[in-house]
PDB file of N, CA and C in Angstrom:
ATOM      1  N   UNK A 890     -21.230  61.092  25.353  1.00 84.00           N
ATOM      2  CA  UNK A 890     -20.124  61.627  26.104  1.00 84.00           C
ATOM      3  C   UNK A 890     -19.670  62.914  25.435  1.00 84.00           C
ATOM      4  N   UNK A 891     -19.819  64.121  26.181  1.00 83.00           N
ATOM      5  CA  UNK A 891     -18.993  64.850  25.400  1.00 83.00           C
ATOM      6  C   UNK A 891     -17.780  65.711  26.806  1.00 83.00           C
ATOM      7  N   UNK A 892     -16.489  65.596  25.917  1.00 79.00           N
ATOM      8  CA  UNK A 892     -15.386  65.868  26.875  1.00 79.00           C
ATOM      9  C   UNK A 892     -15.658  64.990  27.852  1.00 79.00           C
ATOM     10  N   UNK A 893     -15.979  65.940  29.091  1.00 85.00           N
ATOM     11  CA  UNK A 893     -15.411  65.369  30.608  1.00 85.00           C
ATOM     12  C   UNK A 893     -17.087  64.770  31.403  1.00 85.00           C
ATOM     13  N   UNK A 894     -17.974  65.144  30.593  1.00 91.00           N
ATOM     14  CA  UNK A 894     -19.476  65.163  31.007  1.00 91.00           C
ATOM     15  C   UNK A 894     -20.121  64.056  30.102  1.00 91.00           C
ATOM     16  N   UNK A 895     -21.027  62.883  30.749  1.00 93.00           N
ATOM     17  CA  UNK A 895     -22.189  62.483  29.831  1.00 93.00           C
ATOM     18  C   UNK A 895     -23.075  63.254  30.184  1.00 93.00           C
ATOM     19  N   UNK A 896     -23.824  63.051  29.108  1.00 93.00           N
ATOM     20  CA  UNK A 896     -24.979  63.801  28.711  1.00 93.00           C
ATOM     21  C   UNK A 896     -26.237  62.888  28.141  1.00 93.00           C
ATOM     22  N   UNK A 897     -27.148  63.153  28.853  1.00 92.00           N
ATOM     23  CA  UNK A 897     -28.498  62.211  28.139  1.00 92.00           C
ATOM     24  C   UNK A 897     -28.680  63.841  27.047  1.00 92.00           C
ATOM     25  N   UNK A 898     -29.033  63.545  26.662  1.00 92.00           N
ATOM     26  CA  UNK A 898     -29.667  64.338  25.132  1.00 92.00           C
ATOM     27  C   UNK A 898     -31.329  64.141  24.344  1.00 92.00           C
ATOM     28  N   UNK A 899     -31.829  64.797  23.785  1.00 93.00           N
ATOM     29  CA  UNK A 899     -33.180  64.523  23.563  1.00 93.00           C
ATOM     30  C   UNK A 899     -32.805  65.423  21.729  1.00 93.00           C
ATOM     31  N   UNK A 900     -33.961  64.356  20.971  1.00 94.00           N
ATOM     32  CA  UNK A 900     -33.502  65.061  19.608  1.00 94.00           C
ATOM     33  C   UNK A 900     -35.376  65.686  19.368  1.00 94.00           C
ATOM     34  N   UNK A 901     -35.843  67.018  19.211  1.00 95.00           N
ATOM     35  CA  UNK A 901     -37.141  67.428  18.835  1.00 95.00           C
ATOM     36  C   UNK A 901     -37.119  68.446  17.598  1.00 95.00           C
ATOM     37  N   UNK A 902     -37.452  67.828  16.544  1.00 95.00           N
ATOM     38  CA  UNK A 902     -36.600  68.814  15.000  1.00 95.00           C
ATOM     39  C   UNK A 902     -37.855  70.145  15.052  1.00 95.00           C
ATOM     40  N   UNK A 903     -38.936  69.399  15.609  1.00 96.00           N
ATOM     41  CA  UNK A 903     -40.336  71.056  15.543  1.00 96.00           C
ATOM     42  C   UNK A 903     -39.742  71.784  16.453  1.00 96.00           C
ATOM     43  N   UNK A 904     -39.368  72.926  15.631  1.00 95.00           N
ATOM     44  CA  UNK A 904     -38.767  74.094  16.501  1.00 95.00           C
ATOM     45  C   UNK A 904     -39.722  74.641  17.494  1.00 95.00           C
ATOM     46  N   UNK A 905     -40.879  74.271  17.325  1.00 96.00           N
ATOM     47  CA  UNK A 905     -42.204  74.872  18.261  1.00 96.00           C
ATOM     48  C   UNK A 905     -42.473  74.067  19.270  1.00 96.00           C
ATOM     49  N   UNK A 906     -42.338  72.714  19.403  1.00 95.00           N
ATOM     50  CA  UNK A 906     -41.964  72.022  20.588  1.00 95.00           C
ATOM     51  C   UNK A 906     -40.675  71.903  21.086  1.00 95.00           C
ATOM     52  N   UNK A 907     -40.102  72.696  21.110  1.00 96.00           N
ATOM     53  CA  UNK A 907     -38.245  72.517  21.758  1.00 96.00           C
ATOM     54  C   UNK A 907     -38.153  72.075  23.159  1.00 96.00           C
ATOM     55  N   UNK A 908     -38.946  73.391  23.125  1.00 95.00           N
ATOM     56  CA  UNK A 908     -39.239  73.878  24.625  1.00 95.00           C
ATOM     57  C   UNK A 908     -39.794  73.550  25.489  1.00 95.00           C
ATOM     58  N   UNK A 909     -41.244  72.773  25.148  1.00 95.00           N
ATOM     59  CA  UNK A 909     -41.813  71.982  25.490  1.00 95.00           C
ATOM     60  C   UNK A 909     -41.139  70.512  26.034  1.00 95.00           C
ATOM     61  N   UNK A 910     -40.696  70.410  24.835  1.00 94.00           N
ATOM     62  CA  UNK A 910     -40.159  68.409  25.254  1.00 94.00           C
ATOM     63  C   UNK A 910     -38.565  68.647  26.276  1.00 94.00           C
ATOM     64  N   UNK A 911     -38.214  69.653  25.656  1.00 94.00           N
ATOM     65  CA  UNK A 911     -37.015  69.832  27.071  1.00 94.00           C
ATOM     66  C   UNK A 911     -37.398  69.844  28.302  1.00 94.00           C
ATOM     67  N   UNK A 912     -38.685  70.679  28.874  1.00 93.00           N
ATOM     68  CA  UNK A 912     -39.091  70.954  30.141  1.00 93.00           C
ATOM     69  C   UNK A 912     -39.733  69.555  30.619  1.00 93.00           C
ATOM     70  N   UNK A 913     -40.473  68.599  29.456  1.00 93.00           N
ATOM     71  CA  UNK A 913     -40.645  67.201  30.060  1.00 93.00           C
ATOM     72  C   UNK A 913     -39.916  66.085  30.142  1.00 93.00           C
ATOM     73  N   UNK A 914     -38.931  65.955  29.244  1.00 92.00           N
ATOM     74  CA  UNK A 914     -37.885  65.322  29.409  1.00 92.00           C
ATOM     75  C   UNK A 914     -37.141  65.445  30.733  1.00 92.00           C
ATOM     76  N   UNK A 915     -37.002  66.520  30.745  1.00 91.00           N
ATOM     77  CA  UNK A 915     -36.553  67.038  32.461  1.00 91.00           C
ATOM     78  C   UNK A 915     -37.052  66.419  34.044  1.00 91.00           C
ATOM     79  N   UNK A 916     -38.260  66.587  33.578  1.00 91.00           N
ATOM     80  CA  UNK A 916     -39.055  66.586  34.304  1.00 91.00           C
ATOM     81  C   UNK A 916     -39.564  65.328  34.770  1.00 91.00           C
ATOM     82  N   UNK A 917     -39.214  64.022  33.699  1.00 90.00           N
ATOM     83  CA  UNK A 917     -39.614  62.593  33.216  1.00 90.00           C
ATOM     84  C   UNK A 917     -38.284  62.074  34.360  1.00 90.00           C
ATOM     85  N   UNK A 918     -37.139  62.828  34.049  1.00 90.00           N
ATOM     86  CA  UNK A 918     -36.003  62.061  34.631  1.00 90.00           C
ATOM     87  C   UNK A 918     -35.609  62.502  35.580  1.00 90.00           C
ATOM     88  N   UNK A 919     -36.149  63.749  36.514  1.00 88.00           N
ATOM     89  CA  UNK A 919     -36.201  64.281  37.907  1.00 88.00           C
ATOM     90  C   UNK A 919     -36.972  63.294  38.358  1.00 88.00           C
ATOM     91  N   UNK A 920     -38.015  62.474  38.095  1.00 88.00           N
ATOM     92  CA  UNK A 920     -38.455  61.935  38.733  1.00 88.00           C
ATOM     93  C   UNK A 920     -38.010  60.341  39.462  1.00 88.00           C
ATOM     94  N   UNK A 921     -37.305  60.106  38.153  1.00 86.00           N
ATOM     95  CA  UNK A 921     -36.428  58.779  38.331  1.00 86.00           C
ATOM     96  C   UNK A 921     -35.377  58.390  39.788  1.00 86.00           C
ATOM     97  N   UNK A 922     -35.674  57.890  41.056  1.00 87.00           N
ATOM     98  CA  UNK A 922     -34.830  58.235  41.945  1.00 87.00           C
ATOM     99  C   UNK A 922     -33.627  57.450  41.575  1.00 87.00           C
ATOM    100  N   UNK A 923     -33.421  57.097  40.767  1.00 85.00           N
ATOM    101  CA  UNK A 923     -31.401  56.528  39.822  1.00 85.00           C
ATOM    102  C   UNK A 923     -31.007  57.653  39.093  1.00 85.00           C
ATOM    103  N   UNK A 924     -31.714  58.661  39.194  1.00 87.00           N
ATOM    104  CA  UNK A 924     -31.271  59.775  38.484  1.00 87.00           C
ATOM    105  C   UNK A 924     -30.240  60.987  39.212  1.00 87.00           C
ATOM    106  N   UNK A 925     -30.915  61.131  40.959  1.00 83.00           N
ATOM    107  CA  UNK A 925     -30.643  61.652  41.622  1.00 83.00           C
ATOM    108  C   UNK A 925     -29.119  60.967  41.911  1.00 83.00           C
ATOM    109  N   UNK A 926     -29.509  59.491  42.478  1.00 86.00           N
ATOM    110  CA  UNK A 926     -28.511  57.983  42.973  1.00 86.00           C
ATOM    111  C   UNK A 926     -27.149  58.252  42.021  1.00 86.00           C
ATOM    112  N   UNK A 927     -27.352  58.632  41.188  1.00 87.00           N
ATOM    113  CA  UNK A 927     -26.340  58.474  39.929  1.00 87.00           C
ATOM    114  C   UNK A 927     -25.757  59.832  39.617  1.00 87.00           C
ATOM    115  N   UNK A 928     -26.016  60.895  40.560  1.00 89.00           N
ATOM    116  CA  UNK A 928     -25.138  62.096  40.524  1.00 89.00           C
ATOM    117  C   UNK A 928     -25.723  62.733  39.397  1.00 89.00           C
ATOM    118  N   UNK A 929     -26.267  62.537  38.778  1.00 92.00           N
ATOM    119  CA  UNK A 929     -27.270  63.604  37.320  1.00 92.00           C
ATOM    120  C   UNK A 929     -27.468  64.903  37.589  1.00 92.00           C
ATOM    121  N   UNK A 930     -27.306  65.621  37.112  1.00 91.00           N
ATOM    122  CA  UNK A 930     -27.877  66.888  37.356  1.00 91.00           C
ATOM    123  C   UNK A 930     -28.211  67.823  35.906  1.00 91.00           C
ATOM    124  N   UNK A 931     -29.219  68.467  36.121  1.00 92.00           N
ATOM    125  CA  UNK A 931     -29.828  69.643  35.134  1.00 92.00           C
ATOM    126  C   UNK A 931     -28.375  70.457  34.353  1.00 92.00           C
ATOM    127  N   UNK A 932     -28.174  70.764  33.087  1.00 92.00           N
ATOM    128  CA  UNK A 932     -26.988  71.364  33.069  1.00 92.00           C
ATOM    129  C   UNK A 932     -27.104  72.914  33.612  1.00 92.00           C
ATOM    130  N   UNK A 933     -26.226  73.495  33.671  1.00 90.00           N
ATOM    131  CA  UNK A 933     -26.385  74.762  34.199  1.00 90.00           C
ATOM    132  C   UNK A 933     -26.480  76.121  33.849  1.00 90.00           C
ATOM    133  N   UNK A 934     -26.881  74.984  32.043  1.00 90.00           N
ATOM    134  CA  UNK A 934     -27.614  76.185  31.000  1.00 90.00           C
ATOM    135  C   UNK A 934     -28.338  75.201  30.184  1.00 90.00           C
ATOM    136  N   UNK A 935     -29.654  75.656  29.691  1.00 88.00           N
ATOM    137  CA  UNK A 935     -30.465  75.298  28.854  1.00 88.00           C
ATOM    138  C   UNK A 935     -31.001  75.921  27.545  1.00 88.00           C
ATOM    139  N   UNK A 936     -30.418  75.212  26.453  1.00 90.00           N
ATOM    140  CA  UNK A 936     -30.842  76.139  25.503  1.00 90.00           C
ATOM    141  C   UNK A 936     -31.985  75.152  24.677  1.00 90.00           C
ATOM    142  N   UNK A 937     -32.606  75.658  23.461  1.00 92.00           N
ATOM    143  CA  UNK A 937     -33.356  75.273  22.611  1.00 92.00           C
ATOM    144  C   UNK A 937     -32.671  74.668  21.494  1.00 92.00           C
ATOM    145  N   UNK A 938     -33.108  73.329  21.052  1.00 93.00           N
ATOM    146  CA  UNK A 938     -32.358  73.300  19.795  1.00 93.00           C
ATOM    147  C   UNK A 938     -33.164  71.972  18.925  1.00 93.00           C
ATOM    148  N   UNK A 939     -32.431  71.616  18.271  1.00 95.00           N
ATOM    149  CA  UNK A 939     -32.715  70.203  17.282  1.00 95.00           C
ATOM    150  C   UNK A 939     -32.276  68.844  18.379  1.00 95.00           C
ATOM    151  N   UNK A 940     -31.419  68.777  18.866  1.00 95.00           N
ATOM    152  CA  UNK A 940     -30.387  67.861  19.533  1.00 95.00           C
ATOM    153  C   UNK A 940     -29.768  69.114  20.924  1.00 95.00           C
ATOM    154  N   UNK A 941     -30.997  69.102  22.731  1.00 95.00           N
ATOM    155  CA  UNK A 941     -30.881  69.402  23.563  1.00 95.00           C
ATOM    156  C   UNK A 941     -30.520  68.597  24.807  1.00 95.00           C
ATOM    157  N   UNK A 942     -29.429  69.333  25.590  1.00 94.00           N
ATOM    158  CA  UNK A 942     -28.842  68.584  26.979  1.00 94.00           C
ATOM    159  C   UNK A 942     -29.822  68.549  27.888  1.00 94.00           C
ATOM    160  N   UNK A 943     -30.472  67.253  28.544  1.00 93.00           N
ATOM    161  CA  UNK A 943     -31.179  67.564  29.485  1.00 93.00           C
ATOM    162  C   UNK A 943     -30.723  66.960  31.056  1.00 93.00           C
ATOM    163  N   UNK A 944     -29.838  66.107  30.888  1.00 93.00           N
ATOM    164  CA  UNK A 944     -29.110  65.661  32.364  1.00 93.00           C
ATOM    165  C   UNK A 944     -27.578  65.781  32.022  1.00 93.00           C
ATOM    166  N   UNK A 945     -26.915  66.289  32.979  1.00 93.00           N
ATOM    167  CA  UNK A 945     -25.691  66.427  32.668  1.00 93.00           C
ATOM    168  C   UNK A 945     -25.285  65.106  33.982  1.00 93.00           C
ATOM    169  N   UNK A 946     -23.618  64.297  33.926  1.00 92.00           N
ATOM    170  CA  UNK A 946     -23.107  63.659  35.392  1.00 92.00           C
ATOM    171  C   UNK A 946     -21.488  64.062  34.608  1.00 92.00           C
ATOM    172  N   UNK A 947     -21.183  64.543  35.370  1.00 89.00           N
ATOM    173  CA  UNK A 947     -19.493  65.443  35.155  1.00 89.00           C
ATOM    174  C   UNK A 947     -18.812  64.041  35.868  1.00 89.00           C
ATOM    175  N   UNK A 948     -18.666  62.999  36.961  1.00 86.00           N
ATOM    176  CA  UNK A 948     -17.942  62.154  37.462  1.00 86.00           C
ATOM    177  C   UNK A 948     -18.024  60.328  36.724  1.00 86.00           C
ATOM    178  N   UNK A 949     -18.775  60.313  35.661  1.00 88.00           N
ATOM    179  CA  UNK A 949     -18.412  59.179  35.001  1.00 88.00           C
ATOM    180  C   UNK A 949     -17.463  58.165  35.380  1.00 88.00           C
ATOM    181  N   UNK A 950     -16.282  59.173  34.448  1.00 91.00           N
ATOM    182  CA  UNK A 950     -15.071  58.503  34.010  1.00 91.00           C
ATOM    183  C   UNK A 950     -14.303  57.619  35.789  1.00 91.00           C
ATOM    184  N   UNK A 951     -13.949  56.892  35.671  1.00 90.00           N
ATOM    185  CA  UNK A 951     -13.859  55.654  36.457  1.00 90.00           C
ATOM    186  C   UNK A 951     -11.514  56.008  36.579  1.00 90.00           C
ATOM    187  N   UNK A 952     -11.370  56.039  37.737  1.00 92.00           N
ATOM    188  CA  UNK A 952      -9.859  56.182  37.641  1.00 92.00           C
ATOM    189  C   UNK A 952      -9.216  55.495  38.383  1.00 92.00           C
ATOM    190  N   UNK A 953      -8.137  54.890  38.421  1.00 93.00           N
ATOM    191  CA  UNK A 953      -7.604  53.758  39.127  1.00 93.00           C
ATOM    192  C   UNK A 953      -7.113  55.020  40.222  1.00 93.00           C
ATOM    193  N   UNK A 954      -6.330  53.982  41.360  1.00 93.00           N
ATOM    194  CA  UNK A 954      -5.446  54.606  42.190  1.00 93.00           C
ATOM    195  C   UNK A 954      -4.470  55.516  41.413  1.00 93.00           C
ATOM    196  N   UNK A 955      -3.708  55.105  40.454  1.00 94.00           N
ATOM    197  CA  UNK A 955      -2.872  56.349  39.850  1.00 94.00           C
ATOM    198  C   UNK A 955      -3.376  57.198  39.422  1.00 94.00           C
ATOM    199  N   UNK A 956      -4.823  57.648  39.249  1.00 92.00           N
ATOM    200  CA  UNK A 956      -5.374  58.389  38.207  1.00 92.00           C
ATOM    201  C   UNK A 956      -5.548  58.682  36.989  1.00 92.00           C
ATOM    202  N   UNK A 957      -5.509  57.175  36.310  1.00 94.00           N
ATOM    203  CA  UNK A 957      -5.054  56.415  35.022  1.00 94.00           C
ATOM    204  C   UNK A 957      -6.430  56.277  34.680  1.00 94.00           C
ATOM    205  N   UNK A 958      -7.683  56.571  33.225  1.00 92.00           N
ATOM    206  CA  UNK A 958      -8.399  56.195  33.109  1.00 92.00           C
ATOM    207  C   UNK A 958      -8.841  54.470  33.594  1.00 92.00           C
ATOM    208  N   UNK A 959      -9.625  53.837  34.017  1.00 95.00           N
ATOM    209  CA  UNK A 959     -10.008  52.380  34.295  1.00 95.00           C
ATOM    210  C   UNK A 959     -10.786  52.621  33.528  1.00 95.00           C
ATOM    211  N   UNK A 960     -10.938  51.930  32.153  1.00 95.00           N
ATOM    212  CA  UNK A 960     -11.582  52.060  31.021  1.00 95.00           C
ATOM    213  C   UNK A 960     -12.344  50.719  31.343  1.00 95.00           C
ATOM    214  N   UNK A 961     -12.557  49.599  32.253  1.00 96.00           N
ATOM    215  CA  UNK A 961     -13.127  48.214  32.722  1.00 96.00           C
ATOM    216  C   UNK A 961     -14.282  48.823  33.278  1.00 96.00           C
ATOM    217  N   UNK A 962     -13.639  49.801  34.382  1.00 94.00           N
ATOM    218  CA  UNK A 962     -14.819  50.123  35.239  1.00 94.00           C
ATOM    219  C   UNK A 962     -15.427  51.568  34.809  1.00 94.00           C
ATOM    220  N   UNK A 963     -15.397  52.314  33.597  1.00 93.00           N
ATOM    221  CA  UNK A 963     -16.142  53.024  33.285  1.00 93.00           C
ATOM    222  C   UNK A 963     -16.988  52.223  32.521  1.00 93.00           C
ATOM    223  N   UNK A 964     -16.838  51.568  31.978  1.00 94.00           N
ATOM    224  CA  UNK A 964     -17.515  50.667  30.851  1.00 94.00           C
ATOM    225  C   UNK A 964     -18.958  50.236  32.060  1.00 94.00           C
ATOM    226  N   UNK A 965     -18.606  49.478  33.135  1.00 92.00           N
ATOM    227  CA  UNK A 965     -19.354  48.830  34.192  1.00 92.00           C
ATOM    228  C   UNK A 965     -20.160  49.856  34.512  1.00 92.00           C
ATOM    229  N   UNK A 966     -19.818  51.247  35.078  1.00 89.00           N
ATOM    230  CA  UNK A 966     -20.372  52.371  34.826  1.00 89.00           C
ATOM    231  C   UNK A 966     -21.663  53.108  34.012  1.00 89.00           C
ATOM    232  N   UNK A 967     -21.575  53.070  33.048  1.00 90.00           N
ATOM    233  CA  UNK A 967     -21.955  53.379  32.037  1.00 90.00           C
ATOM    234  C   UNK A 967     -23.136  51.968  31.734  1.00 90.00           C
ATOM    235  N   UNK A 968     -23.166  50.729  31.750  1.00 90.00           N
ATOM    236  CA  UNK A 968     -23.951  49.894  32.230  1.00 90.00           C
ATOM    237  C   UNK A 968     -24.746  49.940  33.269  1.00 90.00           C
ATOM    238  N   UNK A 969     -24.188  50.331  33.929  1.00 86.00           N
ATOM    239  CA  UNK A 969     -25.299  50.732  35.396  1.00 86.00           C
ATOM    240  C   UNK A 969     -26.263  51.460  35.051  1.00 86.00           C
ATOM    241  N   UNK A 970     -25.478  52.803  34.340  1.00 86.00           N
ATOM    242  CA  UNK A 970     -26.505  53.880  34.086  1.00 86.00           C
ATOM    243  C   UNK A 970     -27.754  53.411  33.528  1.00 86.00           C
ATOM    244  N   UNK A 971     -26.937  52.752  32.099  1.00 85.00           N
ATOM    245  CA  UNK A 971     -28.221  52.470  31.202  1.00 85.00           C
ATOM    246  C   UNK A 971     -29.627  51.146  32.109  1.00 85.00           C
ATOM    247  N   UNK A 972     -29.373  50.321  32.531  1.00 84.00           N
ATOM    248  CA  UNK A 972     -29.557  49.775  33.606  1.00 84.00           C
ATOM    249  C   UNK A 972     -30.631  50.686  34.491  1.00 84.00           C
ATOM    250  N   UNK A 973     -30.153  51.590  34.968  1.00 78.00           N
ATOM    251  CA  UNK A 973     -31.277  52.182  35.842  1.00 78.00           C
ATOM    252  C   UNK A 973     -31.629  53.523  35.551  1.00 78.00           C
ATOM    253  N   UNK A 974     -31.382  54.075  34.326  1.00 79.00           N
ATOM    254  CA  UNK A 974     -32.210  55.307  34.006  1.00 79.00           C
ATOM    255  C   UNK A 974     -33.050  54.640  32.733  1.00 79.00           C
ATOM    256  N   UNK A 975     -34.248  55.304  32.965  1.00 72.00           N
ATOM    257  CA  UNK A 975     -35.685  54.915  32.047  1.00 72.00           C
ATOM    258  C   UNK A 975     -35.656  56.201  31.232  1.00 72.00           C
ATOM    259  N   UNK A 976     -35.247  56.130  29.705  1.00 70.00           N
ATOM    260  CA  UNK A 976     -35.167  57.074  29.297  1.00 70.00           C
ATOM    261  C   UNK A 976     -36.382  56.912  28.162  1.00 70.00           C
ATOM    262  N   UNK A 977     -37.600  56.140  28.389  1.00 69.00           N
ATOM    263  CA  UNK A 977     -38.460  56.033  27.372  1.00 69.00           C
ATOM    264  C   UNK A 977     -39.160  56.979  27.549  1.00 69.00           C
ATOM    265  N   UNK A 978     -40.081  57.092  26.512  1.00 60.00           N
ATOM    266  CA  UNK A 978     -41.228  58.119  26.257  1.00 60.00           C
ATOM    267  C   UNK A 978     -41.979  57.560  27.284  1.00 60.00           C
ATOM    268  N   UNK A 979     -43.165  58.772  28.190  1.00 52.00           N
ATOM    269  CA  UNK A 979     -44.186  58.122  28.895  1.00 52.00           C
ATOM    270  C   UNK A 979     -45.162  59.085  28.468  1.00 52.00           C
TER     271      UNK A 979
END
Protein backbone atom coordinates (compact mmCIF):
# COMPACT_ATOMS: atom_id res chain seq x y z
CA UNK A 1 0.00 0.00 0.00
CA UNK A 2 1.43 3.13 -0.56
CA UNK A 3 -0.81 6.34 0.37
CA UNK A 4 -4.07 6.14 -1.51
CA UNK A 5 -2.85 3.33 -4.21
CA UNK A 6 -1.88 -0.53 -3.88
CA UNK A 7 0.69 -1.43 -5.71
CA UNK A 8 1.93 -4.97 -6.80
CA UNK A 9 5.73 -4.29 -6.94
CA UNK A 10 8.50 -6.54 -8.38
CA UNK A 11 12.09 -6.55 -6.62
CA UNK A 12 15.15 -7.20 -9.73
CA UNK A 13 18.65 -6.00 -7.92
CA UNK A 14 20.61 -6.74 -11.78
CA UNK A 15 20.43 -3.38 -12.91
CA UNK A 16 20.68 -4.97 -16.50
CA UNK A 17 17.51 -6.84 -16.19
CA UNK A 18 15.26 -3.96 -14.74
CA UNK A 19 13.86 -3.45 -17.71
CA UNK A 20 13.41 -6.52 -18.86
CA UNK A 21 11.49 -8.13 -15.81
CA UNK A 22 9.31 -4.90 -15.58
CA UNK A 23 8.08 -5.27 -19.24
CA UNK A 24 7.25 -9.12 -18.23
CA UNK A 25 5.91 -8.75 -15.12
CA UNK A 26 3.57 -6.43 -16.90
CA UNK A 27 2.87 -8.32 -19.31
CA UNK A 28 2.37 -11.74 -16.97
CA UNK A 29 -0.46 -9.70 -15.19
CA UNK A 30 -2.17 -8.00 -18.34
CA UNK A 31 -2.89 -11.20 -19.02
CA UNK A 32 -4.66 -12.26 -15.86
CA UNK A 33 -8.49 -11.43 -16.61
CA UNK A 34 -8.81 -10.57 -12.33
CA UNK A 35 -6.45 -8.11 -13.18
CA UNK A 36 -8.51 -6.13 -15.54
CA UNK A 37 -11.97 -7.41 -13.04
CA UNK A 38 -10.14 -5.77 -10.18
CA UNK A 39 -9.64 -2.23 -11.64
CA UNK A 40 -5.54 -2.66 -11.96
CA UNK A 41 -3.99 -0.59 -14.08
CA UNK A 42 -0.27 0.09 -15.49
CA UNK A 43 0.99 3.15 -13.40
CA UNK A 44 1.20 6.15 -15.43
CA UNK A 45 4.89 6.25 -15.13
CA UNK A 46 7.44 3.60 -15.27
CA UNK A 47 10.68 3.82 -14.04
CA UNK A 48 13.72 1.37 -13.55
CA UNK A 49 14.83 0.40 -10.28
CA UNK A 50 15.78 -2.28 -7.47
CA UNK A 51 12.04 -2.40 -6.05
CA UNK A 52 9.56 -1.36 -9.46
CA UNK A 53 5.60 -0.47 -9.67
CA UNK A 54 4.07 -2.65 -12.06
CA UNK A 55 0.10 -2.57 -11.38
CA UNK A 56 -1.21 0.27 -9.78
CA UNK A 57 -5.60 0.03 -8.24
CA UNK A 58 -6.14 3.73 -6.73
CA UNK A 59 -9.99 2.40 -5.34
CA UNK A 60 -8.99 -0.27 -2.69
CA UNK A 61 -9.79 1.37 0.35
CA UNK A 62 -13.44 0.15 1.21
CA UNK A 63 -15.80 3.24 2.81
CA UNK A 64 -18.91 2.98 4.67
CA UNK A 65 -21.95 5.19 3.86
CA UNK A 66 -20.35 8.07 5.92
CA UNK A 67 -17.17 7.88 4.20
CA UNK A 68 -15.49 6.45 7.24
CA UNK A 69 -12.66 3.98 6.31
CA UNK A 70 -14.54 0.12 6.60
CA UNK A 71 -11.35 -1.32 7.62
CA UNK A 72 -13.69 -5.14 7.67
CA UNK A 73 -14.30 -4.70 4.17
CA UNK A 74 -10.99 -3.48 2.93
CA UNK A 75 -9.39 -6.28 4.67
CA UNK A 76 -12.15 -8.70 2.55
CA UNK A 77 -10.82 -6.68 -0.30
CA UNK A 78 -7.49 -7.11 -0.25
CA UNK A 79 -8.26 -11.03 0.18
CA UNK A 80 -9.98 -11.13 -2.91
CA UNK A 81 -7.14 -9.62 -4.57
CA UNK A 82 -4.66 -11.95 -3.29
CA UNK A 83 -7.19 -14.74 -4.11
CA UNK A 84 -7.36 -13.95 -7.73
CA UNK A 85 -4.21 -12.31 -8.91
CA UNK A 86 -1.36 -14.99 -9.80
CA UNK A 87 1.56 -13.16 -9.03
CA UNK A 88 4.04 -16.21 -9.49
CA UNK A 89 6.92 -16.52 -11.71
CA UNK A 90 5.94 -18.33 -15.10
Amino acid sequence: MEEKRLCIKIVERDKLQQRDSRLKASAHLLKQPSIEALSFQKPARSKNGQTMTVMVKSDYMQLNQDGILDVQATVEMLKEIEKHVDLSKK
